[in-house]
Short mmCIF file of C-alpha atoms in Angstrom, two decimals:
data_model
loop_
_atom_site.label_atom_id
_atom_site.label_comp_id
_atom_site.label_asym_id
_atom_site.label_seq_id
_atom_site.Cartn_x
_atom_site.Cartn_y
_atom_site.Cartn_z
CA UNK A 7 99.60 123.85 80.59
CA UNK A 8 102.80 122.42 83.35
CA UNK A 9 102.65 120.02 85.41
CA UNK A 10 103.88 121.04 88.68
CA UNK A 11 103.24 117.99 91.19
CA UNK A 12 103.04 114.48 91.33
CA UNK A 13 99.94 114.37 91.78
CA UNK A 14 98.60 115.64 88.64
CA UNK A 15 97.86 119.17 89.41
CA UNK A 16 99.10 121.84 86.39
CA UNK A 17 99.19 125.67 86.55
CA UNK A 18 100.23 128.60 84.00
CA UNK A 19 102.29 130.24 86.28
CA UNK A 20 105.77 129.76 86.10
CA UNK A 21 106.93 131.46 89.25
CA UNK A 22 104.58 128.74 91.18
CA UNK A 23 105.77 125.97 89.46
CA UNK A 24 109.53 126.86 89.68
CA UNK A 25 108.85 127.18 93.69
CA UNK A 26 106.56 124.29 94.13
CA UNK A 27 108.57 122.60 92.09
CA UNK A 28 111.91 123.32 94.04
CA UNK A 29 109.88 123.34 97.46
CA UNK A 30 109.09 119.13 96.50
CA UNK A 31 112.73 118.45 95.25
CA UNK A 32 113.70 119.98 99.07
CA UNK A 33 111.32 117.95 101.22
CA UNK A 34 112.47 115.31 99.12
CA UNK A 35 115.69 115.50 100.35
CA UNK A 36 115.21 116.29 103.84
CA UNK A 37 112.94 113.06 104.30
CA UNK A 38 116.12 111.12 102.68
CA UNK A 39 118.34 112.67 105.44
CA UNK A 40 115.85 112.49 108.17
CA UNK A 41 115.69 108.64 107.98
CA UNK A 42 119.13 108.05 108.10
CA UNK A 43 120.43 105.90 110.72
CA UNK A 44 123.66 105.13 112.13
CA UNK A 45 121.87 101.17 111.92
CA UNK A 46 121.74 100.37 108.30
CA UNK A 47 118.87 98.69 108.75
CA UNK A 48 116.96 101.05 110.00
CA UNK A 49 117.87 102.76 107.71
CA UNK A 50 116.64 100.26 105.33
CA UNK A 51 113.51 99.89 106.73
CA UNK A 52 112.70 103.55 107.24
CA UNK A 53 113.32 104.56 103.58
CA UNK A 54 111.30 101.51 102.40
CA UNK A 55 108.02 103.78 101.80
CA UNK A 56 110.11 107.16 101.17
CA UNK A 57 111.75 105.04 98.16
CA UNK A 58 108.24 103.91 97.02
CA UNK A 59 107.05 107.62 96.16
CA UNK A 60 103.55 108.93 96.76
CA UNK A 61 101.60 111.47 95.45
CA UNK A 62 103.20 113.56 98.48
CA UNK A 63 99.82 115.71 98.73
CA UNK A 64 100.86 117.01 102.00
CA UNK A 65 103.66 118.61 101.29
CA UNK A 66 102.29 119.88 98.29
CA UNK A 67 99.56 121.60 99.88
CA UNK A 68 102.38 123.01 102.41
CA UNK A 69 104.03 124.41 99.65
CA UNK A 70 100.79 126.13 98.33
CA UNK A 71 99.64 127.43 101.08
CA UNK A 72 103.09 129.09 101.44
CA UNK A 73 102.40 131.35 98.25
CA UNK A 74 100.72 133.15 100.70
CA UNK A 75 103.04 134.48 102.95
CA UNK A 76 107.36 134.41 101.88
CA UNK A 77 107.49 130.63 100.13
CA UNK A 78 111.22 130.51 100.58
CA UNK A 79 111.08 131.32 104.71
CA UNK A 80 113.29 128.94 106.50
CA UNK A 81 110.59 126.73 108.38
CA UNK A 82 108.48 126.00 105.29
CA UNK A 83 110.54 123.02 103.80
CA UNK A 84 111.21 121.65 107.31
CA UNK A 85 107.75 121.42 107.80
CA UNK A 86 106.39 119.97 104.90
CA UNK A 87 109.32 117.43 105.88
CA UNK A 88 107.54 117.62 109.11
CA UNK A 89 104.16 116.33 107.61
CA UNK A 90 105.23 113.84 105.48
CA UNK A 91 107.15 111.62 108.15
CA UNK A 92 104.00 111.59 110.67
CA UNK A 93 101.87 110.74 107.29
CA UNK A 94 104.94 107.79 106.59
CA UNK A 95 104.10 106.84 109.70
CA UNK A 96 100.99 106.13 109.70
CA UNK A 97 101.00 103.52 106.97
CA UNK A 98 103.73 101.64 108.63
CA UNK A 99 101.40 101.30 111.51
CA UNK A 100 98.13 100.98 109.22
CA UNK A 101 99.27 97.93 107.41
CA UNK A 102 100.19 96.30 110.44
CA UNK A 103 96.27 96.70 111.88
CA UNK A 104 94.95 95.60 108.09
CA UNK A 105 97.42 93.41 107.65
CA UNK A 106 98.23 94.55 104.48
CA UNK A 107 100.82 93.04 102.23
CA UNK A 108 101.15 96.25 99.21
CA UNK A 109 101.89 99.63 99.73
CA UNK A 110 102.55 101.99 96.86
CA UNK A 111 103.62 99.43 94.22
CA UNK A 112 105.57 97.45 96.83
CA UNK A 113 105.61 94.81 99.48
CA UNK A 114 104.35 96.74 102.55
CA UNK A 115 106.84 96.67 105.33
CA UNK A 116 105.37 94.41 107.59
CA UNK A 117 104.91 91.79 104.42
CA UNK A 118 108.93 92.20 104.29
CA UNK A 119 109.47 92.32 107.60
CA UNK A 120 107.35 91.72 110.44
CA UNK A 121 104.85 94.08 112.22
CA UNK A 122 107.49 94.31 114.63
CA UNK A 123 109.98 95.93 112.53
CA UNK A 124 107.25 98.04 111.09
CA UNK A 125 105.55 99.40 114.09
CA UNK A 126 108.96 100.33 115.51
CA UNK A 127 109.89 101.66 111.98
CA UNK A 128 106.97 103.86 112.12
CA UNK A 129 107.35 105.37 115.73
CA UNK A 130 111.01 105.66 114.25
CA UNK A 131 109.99 108.25 112.00
CA UNK A 132 107.68 109.89 114.17
CA UNK A 133 110.60 109.96 116.58
CA UNK A 134 112.40 112.10 113.63
CA UNK A 135 109.43 113.95 112.64
CA UNK A 136 109.15 115.60 116.86
CA UNK A 137 113.34 116.33 116.89
CA UNK A 138 112.90 118.45 113.11
CA UNK A 139 109.65 119.88 114.45
CA UNK A 140 111.62 121.43 117.41
CA UNK A 141 113.68 123.48 115.95
CA UNK A 142 110.05 125.33 114.73
CA UNK A 143 108.69 125.97 117.88
CA UNK A 144 106.99 125.28 120.89
CA UNK A 145 103.33 126.86 118.40
CA UNK A 146 104.29 124.17 116.12
CA UNK A 147 105.09 121.46 118.52
CA UNK A 148 101.48 122.26 119.82
CA UNK A 149 99.84 122.01 116.79
CA UNK A 150 101.34 118.96 115.68
CA UNK A 151 100.77 116.87 119.17
CA UNK A 152 96.72 117.98 119.01
CA UNK A 153 96.47 117.21 115.14
CA UNK A 154 98.25 113.62 116.38
CA UNK A 155 95.72 113.64 119.47
CA UNK A 156 93.06 113.98 116.67
CA UNK A 157 94.52 111.50 114.59
CA UNK A 158 94.45 108.92 117.33
CA UNK A 159 91.33 109.50 118.25
CA UNK A 160 89.75 108.96 114.70
CA UNK A 161 91.22 105.55 114.11
CA UNK A 162 90.39 104.34 117.67
CA UNK A 163 86.59 105.91 116.70
CA UNK A 164 87.09 103.66 113.24
CA UNK A 165 88.16 100.58 115.29
CA UNK A 166 85.45 101.16 118.42
CA UNK A 167 82.42 101.66 115.57
CA UNK A 168 79.32 103.89 116.18
CA UNK A 169 77.88 103.61 119.66
CA UNK A 170 74.41 103.87 120.48
CA UNK A 171 71.67 105.38 118.11
CA UNK A 172 74.71 107.09 115.52
CA UNK A 173 74.73 106.94 112.28
CA UNK A 174 77.11 105.11 111.20
CA UNK A 175 77.92 107.33 107.93
CA UNK A 176 78.17 110.36 110.33
CA UNK A 177 80.44 108.04 112.46
CA UNK A 178 82.28 107.68 109.35
CA UNK A 179 82.87 111.50 108.43
CA UNK A 180 83.91 112.38 111.73
CA UNK A 181 86.68 109.76 111.62
CA UNK A 182 87.92 110.32 108.14
CA UNK A 183 87.86 114.16 110.38
CA UNK A 184 90.51 113.35 112.32
CA UNK A 185 92.19 109.90 110.72
CA UNK A 186 92.71 111.88 107.56
CA UNK A 187 91.55 115.90 107.84
CA UNK A 188 93.72 116.77 110.72
CA UNK A 189 96.91 116.11 109.03
CA UNK A 190 95.63 117.51 105.92
CA UNK A 191 94.56 120.61 107.73
CA UNK A 192 97.46 120.79 109.46
CA UNK A 193 99.85 120.96 106.09
CA UNK A 194 97.97 123.60 105.33
CA UNK A 195 97.85 125.15 108.57
CA UNK A 196 102.06 125.17 108.62
CA UNK A 197 102.60 126.30 105.68
CA UNK A 198 100.49 129.52 105.51
CA UNK A 199 102.18 130.04 109.58
CA UNK A 200 106.02 129.24 108.59
CA UNK A 201 105.36 131.89 105.12
CA UNK A 202 104.31 134.29 107.88
CA UNK A 203 100.98 134.61 106.47
CA UNK A 204 97.98 136.52 108.13
CA UNK A 205 95.74 134.94 110.88
CA UNK A 206 92.71 134.87 108.48
CA UNK A 207 94.94 133.25 105.76
CA UNK A 208 96.06 130.60 108.26
CA UNK A 209 92.53 129.90 109.25
CA UNK A 210 91.33 129.97 105.87
CA UNK A 211 94.14 127.41 104.44
CA UNK A 212 93.59 124.83 107.56
CA UNK A 213 89.93 124.66 107.01
CA UNK A 214 90.17 124.15 103.48
CA UNK A 215 92.64 121.60 104.28
CA UNK A 216 90.48 119.52 106.23
CA UNK A 217 87.75 119.47 103.52
CA UNK A 218 90.01 118.59 100.69
CA UNK A 219 91.56 116.27 103.13
CA UNK A 220 88.25 114.21 103.52
CA UNK A 221 87.30 114.65 99.86
CA UNK A 222 90.89 112.88 99.50
CA UNK A 223 90.18 109.82 101.18
CA UNK A 224 86.83 109.58 100.03
CA UNK A 225 88.89 109.49 96.95
CA UNK A 226 90.31 106.75 98.07
CA UNK A 227 87.95 104.12 99.54
CA UNK A 228 86.36 104.47 95.89
CA UNK A 229 89.63 103.41 94.47
CA UNK A 230 89.48 100.73 96.75
CA UNK A 231 86.65 99.74 95.00
CA UNK A 232 86.62 100.63 91.50
CA UNK A 233 90.50 100.30 90.61
CA UNK A 234 92.86 97.71 89.49
CA UNK A 235 95.93 97.65 91.55
CA UNK A 236 98.46 99.68 89.54
CA UNK A 237 96.10 102.54 89.51
CA UNK A 238 96.09 102.75 93.51
CA UNK A 239 98.91 101.40 94.69
CA UNK A 240 97.41 98.73 96.52
CA UNK A 241 95.70 95.23 96.36
CA UNK A 242 91.60 96.34 95.55
CA UNK A 243 89.58 95.22 98.02
CA UNK A 244 92.03 95.65 100.77
CA UNK A 245 89.23 97.47 102.73
CA UNK A 246 86.23 94.75 102.76
CA UNK A 247 89.02 92.11 103.21
CA UNK A 248 89.37 94.04 106.72
CA UNK A 249 86.09 94.54 107.16
CA UNK A 250 86.72 98.66 107.14
CA UNK A 251 83.27 100.01 106.55
CA UNK A 252 84.66 102.67 103.49
CA UNK A 253 81.28 104.79 101.98
CA UNK A 254 80.22 102.93 99.91
CA UNK A 255 80.06 99.88 102.10
CA UNK A 256 78.14 102.24 104.53
CA UNK A 257 75.83 103.30 101.79
CA UNK A 258 74.84 99.66 100.46
CA UNK A 259 74.16 98.51 103.81
CA UNK A 260 71.98 102.08 104.90
CA UNK A 261 69.94 100.83 101.37
CA UNK A 262 69.31 97.51 102.48
CA UNK A 263 68.14 99.00 105.48
CA UNK A 264 66.42 100.88 103.95
CA UNK A 265 64.63 99.51 101.04
CA UNK A 266 65.43 96.04 101.65
CA UNK A 267 65.75 94.65 98.21
CA UNK A 268 66.92 90.58 97.99
CA UNK A 269 70.09 92.12 95.85
CA UNK A 270 71.10 94.27 98.92
CA UNK A 271 70.42 91.77 101.28
CA UNK A 272 72.30 88.99 99.64
CA UNK A 273 75.39 92.28 99.07
CA UNK A 274 75.87 92.88 102.38
CA UNK A 275 76.17 89.19 104.05
CA UNK A 276 78.61 88.98 101.15
CA UNK A 277 80.30 91.86 103.36
CA UNK A 278 79.97 90.28 105.97
CA UNK A 279 81.07 87.11 105.31
CA UNK A 280 84.99 85.54 104.95
CA UNK A 281 86.44 88.01 102.01
CA UNK A 282 89.93 85.91 102.10
CA UNK A 283 89.08 84.12 99.37
CA UNK A 284 89.82 85.66 96.24
CA UNK A 285 87.20 84.95 94.17
CA UNK A 286 84.25 85.51 97.14
CA UNK A 287 86.31 89.23 96.95
CA UNK A 288 86.16 89.28 93.41
CA UNK A 289 82.23 89.12 93.19
CA UNK A 290 81.55 91.73 96.08
CA UNK A 291 83.51 93.96 93.94
CA UNK A 292 81.95 93.61 90.52
CA UNK A 293 78.53 93.84 92.74
CA UNK A 294 79.67 97.22 94.35
CA UNK A 295 81.22 98.77 91.07
CA UNK A 296 77.85 98.52 89.47
CA UNK A 297 76.00 99.73 92.77
CA UNK A 298 74.18 103.17 93.22
CA UNK A 299 76.39 103.75 96.53
CA UNK A 300 79.44 103.95 94.61
CA UNK A 301 77.87 107.09 92.72
CA UNK A 302 76.30 107.77 95.97
CA UNK A 303 79.69 108.23 97.44
CA UNK A 304 81.31 109.73 94.35
CA UNK A 305 78.78 112.61 95.20
CA UNK A 306 79.86 112.83 98.95
CA UNK A 307 83.43 113.37 97.65
CA UNK A 308 82.38 116.25 95.16
CA UNK A 309 80.62 117.50 98.33
CA UNK A 310 83.74 117.86 100.29
CA UNK A 311 85.73 118.77 97.59
CA UNK A 312 83.23 121.66 96.80
CA UNK A 313 83.54 122.52 100.32
CA UNK A 314 87.00 123.34 100.47
CA UNK A 315 86.89 125.24 97.06
CA UNK A 316 84.33 127.34 98.94
CA UNK A 317 86.34 127.89 101.96
CA UNK A 318 89.16 129.90 99.65
CA UNK A 319 86.84 132.59 98.82
CA UNK A 320 88.02 134.73 100.58
CA UNK A 321 92.16 134.46 99.95
CA UNK A 322 92.79 136.88 97.22
CA UNK A 323 92.70 135.89 93.45
CA UNK A 324 96.37 134.49 92.36
CA UNK A 325 97.69 131.90 90.46
CA UNK A 326 97.89 129.98 93.78
CA UNK A 327 94.18 130.09 95.19
CA UNK A 328 93.71 129.19 91.37
CA UNK A 329 95.78 125.95 91.90
CA UNK A 330 94.11 125.01 95.34
CA UNK A 331 91.08 124.96 93.50
CA UNK A 332 92.43 122.76 91.03
CA UNK A 333 93.55 120.20 93.63
CA UNK A 334 89.99 120.32 94.32
CA UNK A 335 88.80 119.04 90.73
CA UNK A 336 91.69 116.65 90.75
CA UNK A 337 90.55 114.91 94.26
CA UNK A 338 87.26 114.78 92.16
CA UNK A 339 89.13 113.29 89.45
CA UNK A 340 90.30 110.69 91.53
CA UNK A 341 87.16 109.38 92.29
CA UNK A 342 85.61 109.42 88.90
#
């Protein structure tokens, strides 16, 4: 069994391995080329997170989805560069909003420089992604614009919180569908479209992408609580410090409201308090790591991963489909 991607996916098909490895290598070159500027400081800031590495989950999905058409079609690699540039741009902005100090194991752009540099660098990456998109045609521009609208809407909904009597967990899953699922859905769609796959295949891979995207983010929610910095590439409890209501926390709050146990009420009070204190944060993390809510969040992650897997049943049996199915297992393993 051989590794075909940084995410840890493995297959037995050497042809697929070669295609994916070559595609991801070309994407990496494309990322560095797209982040160059005539101004050296802009290049340094724009390549800060590119050089930090990453799972390249979205480009990987583009490469695998392109296998259902012509994976060597000229638009496949640029489309993968576009989705990764867009993702990187959102990370610069997210770190400002979250006041994060670490990203992918290195200092975040906002902590290395300042918030203004981080925001403007994110904008620079968006502009470079748009420039690449213009060469891929108006349909691709429209798809990206619609996905970006969903992404921003998801961020706004997260900031606003659930309104009225909306269930907080349902609201949160809607947020994730927009914030994370939309761009990963585009990854599947771009790969299929650029390779010339038929309309039904494009639709299947789009739906698969959205569901695996939600599962991917839910796994990140769990990692924020259950992992150490070495595993996740960012400071554990970052979301907790910022008061972001991730799924394990929402399950804790639901349990406290439903059962009202003293332990759950006390944990909720701690979550509502000041978690900038390292000792207090460590106490909350320790409690969450043994709380049934964390296991419930894992079950939710598995459910979305299995929904993604079920979407693939209409595709022909082949190495690419097997790799996409294995990707579901890899996402769940992250949450394990």
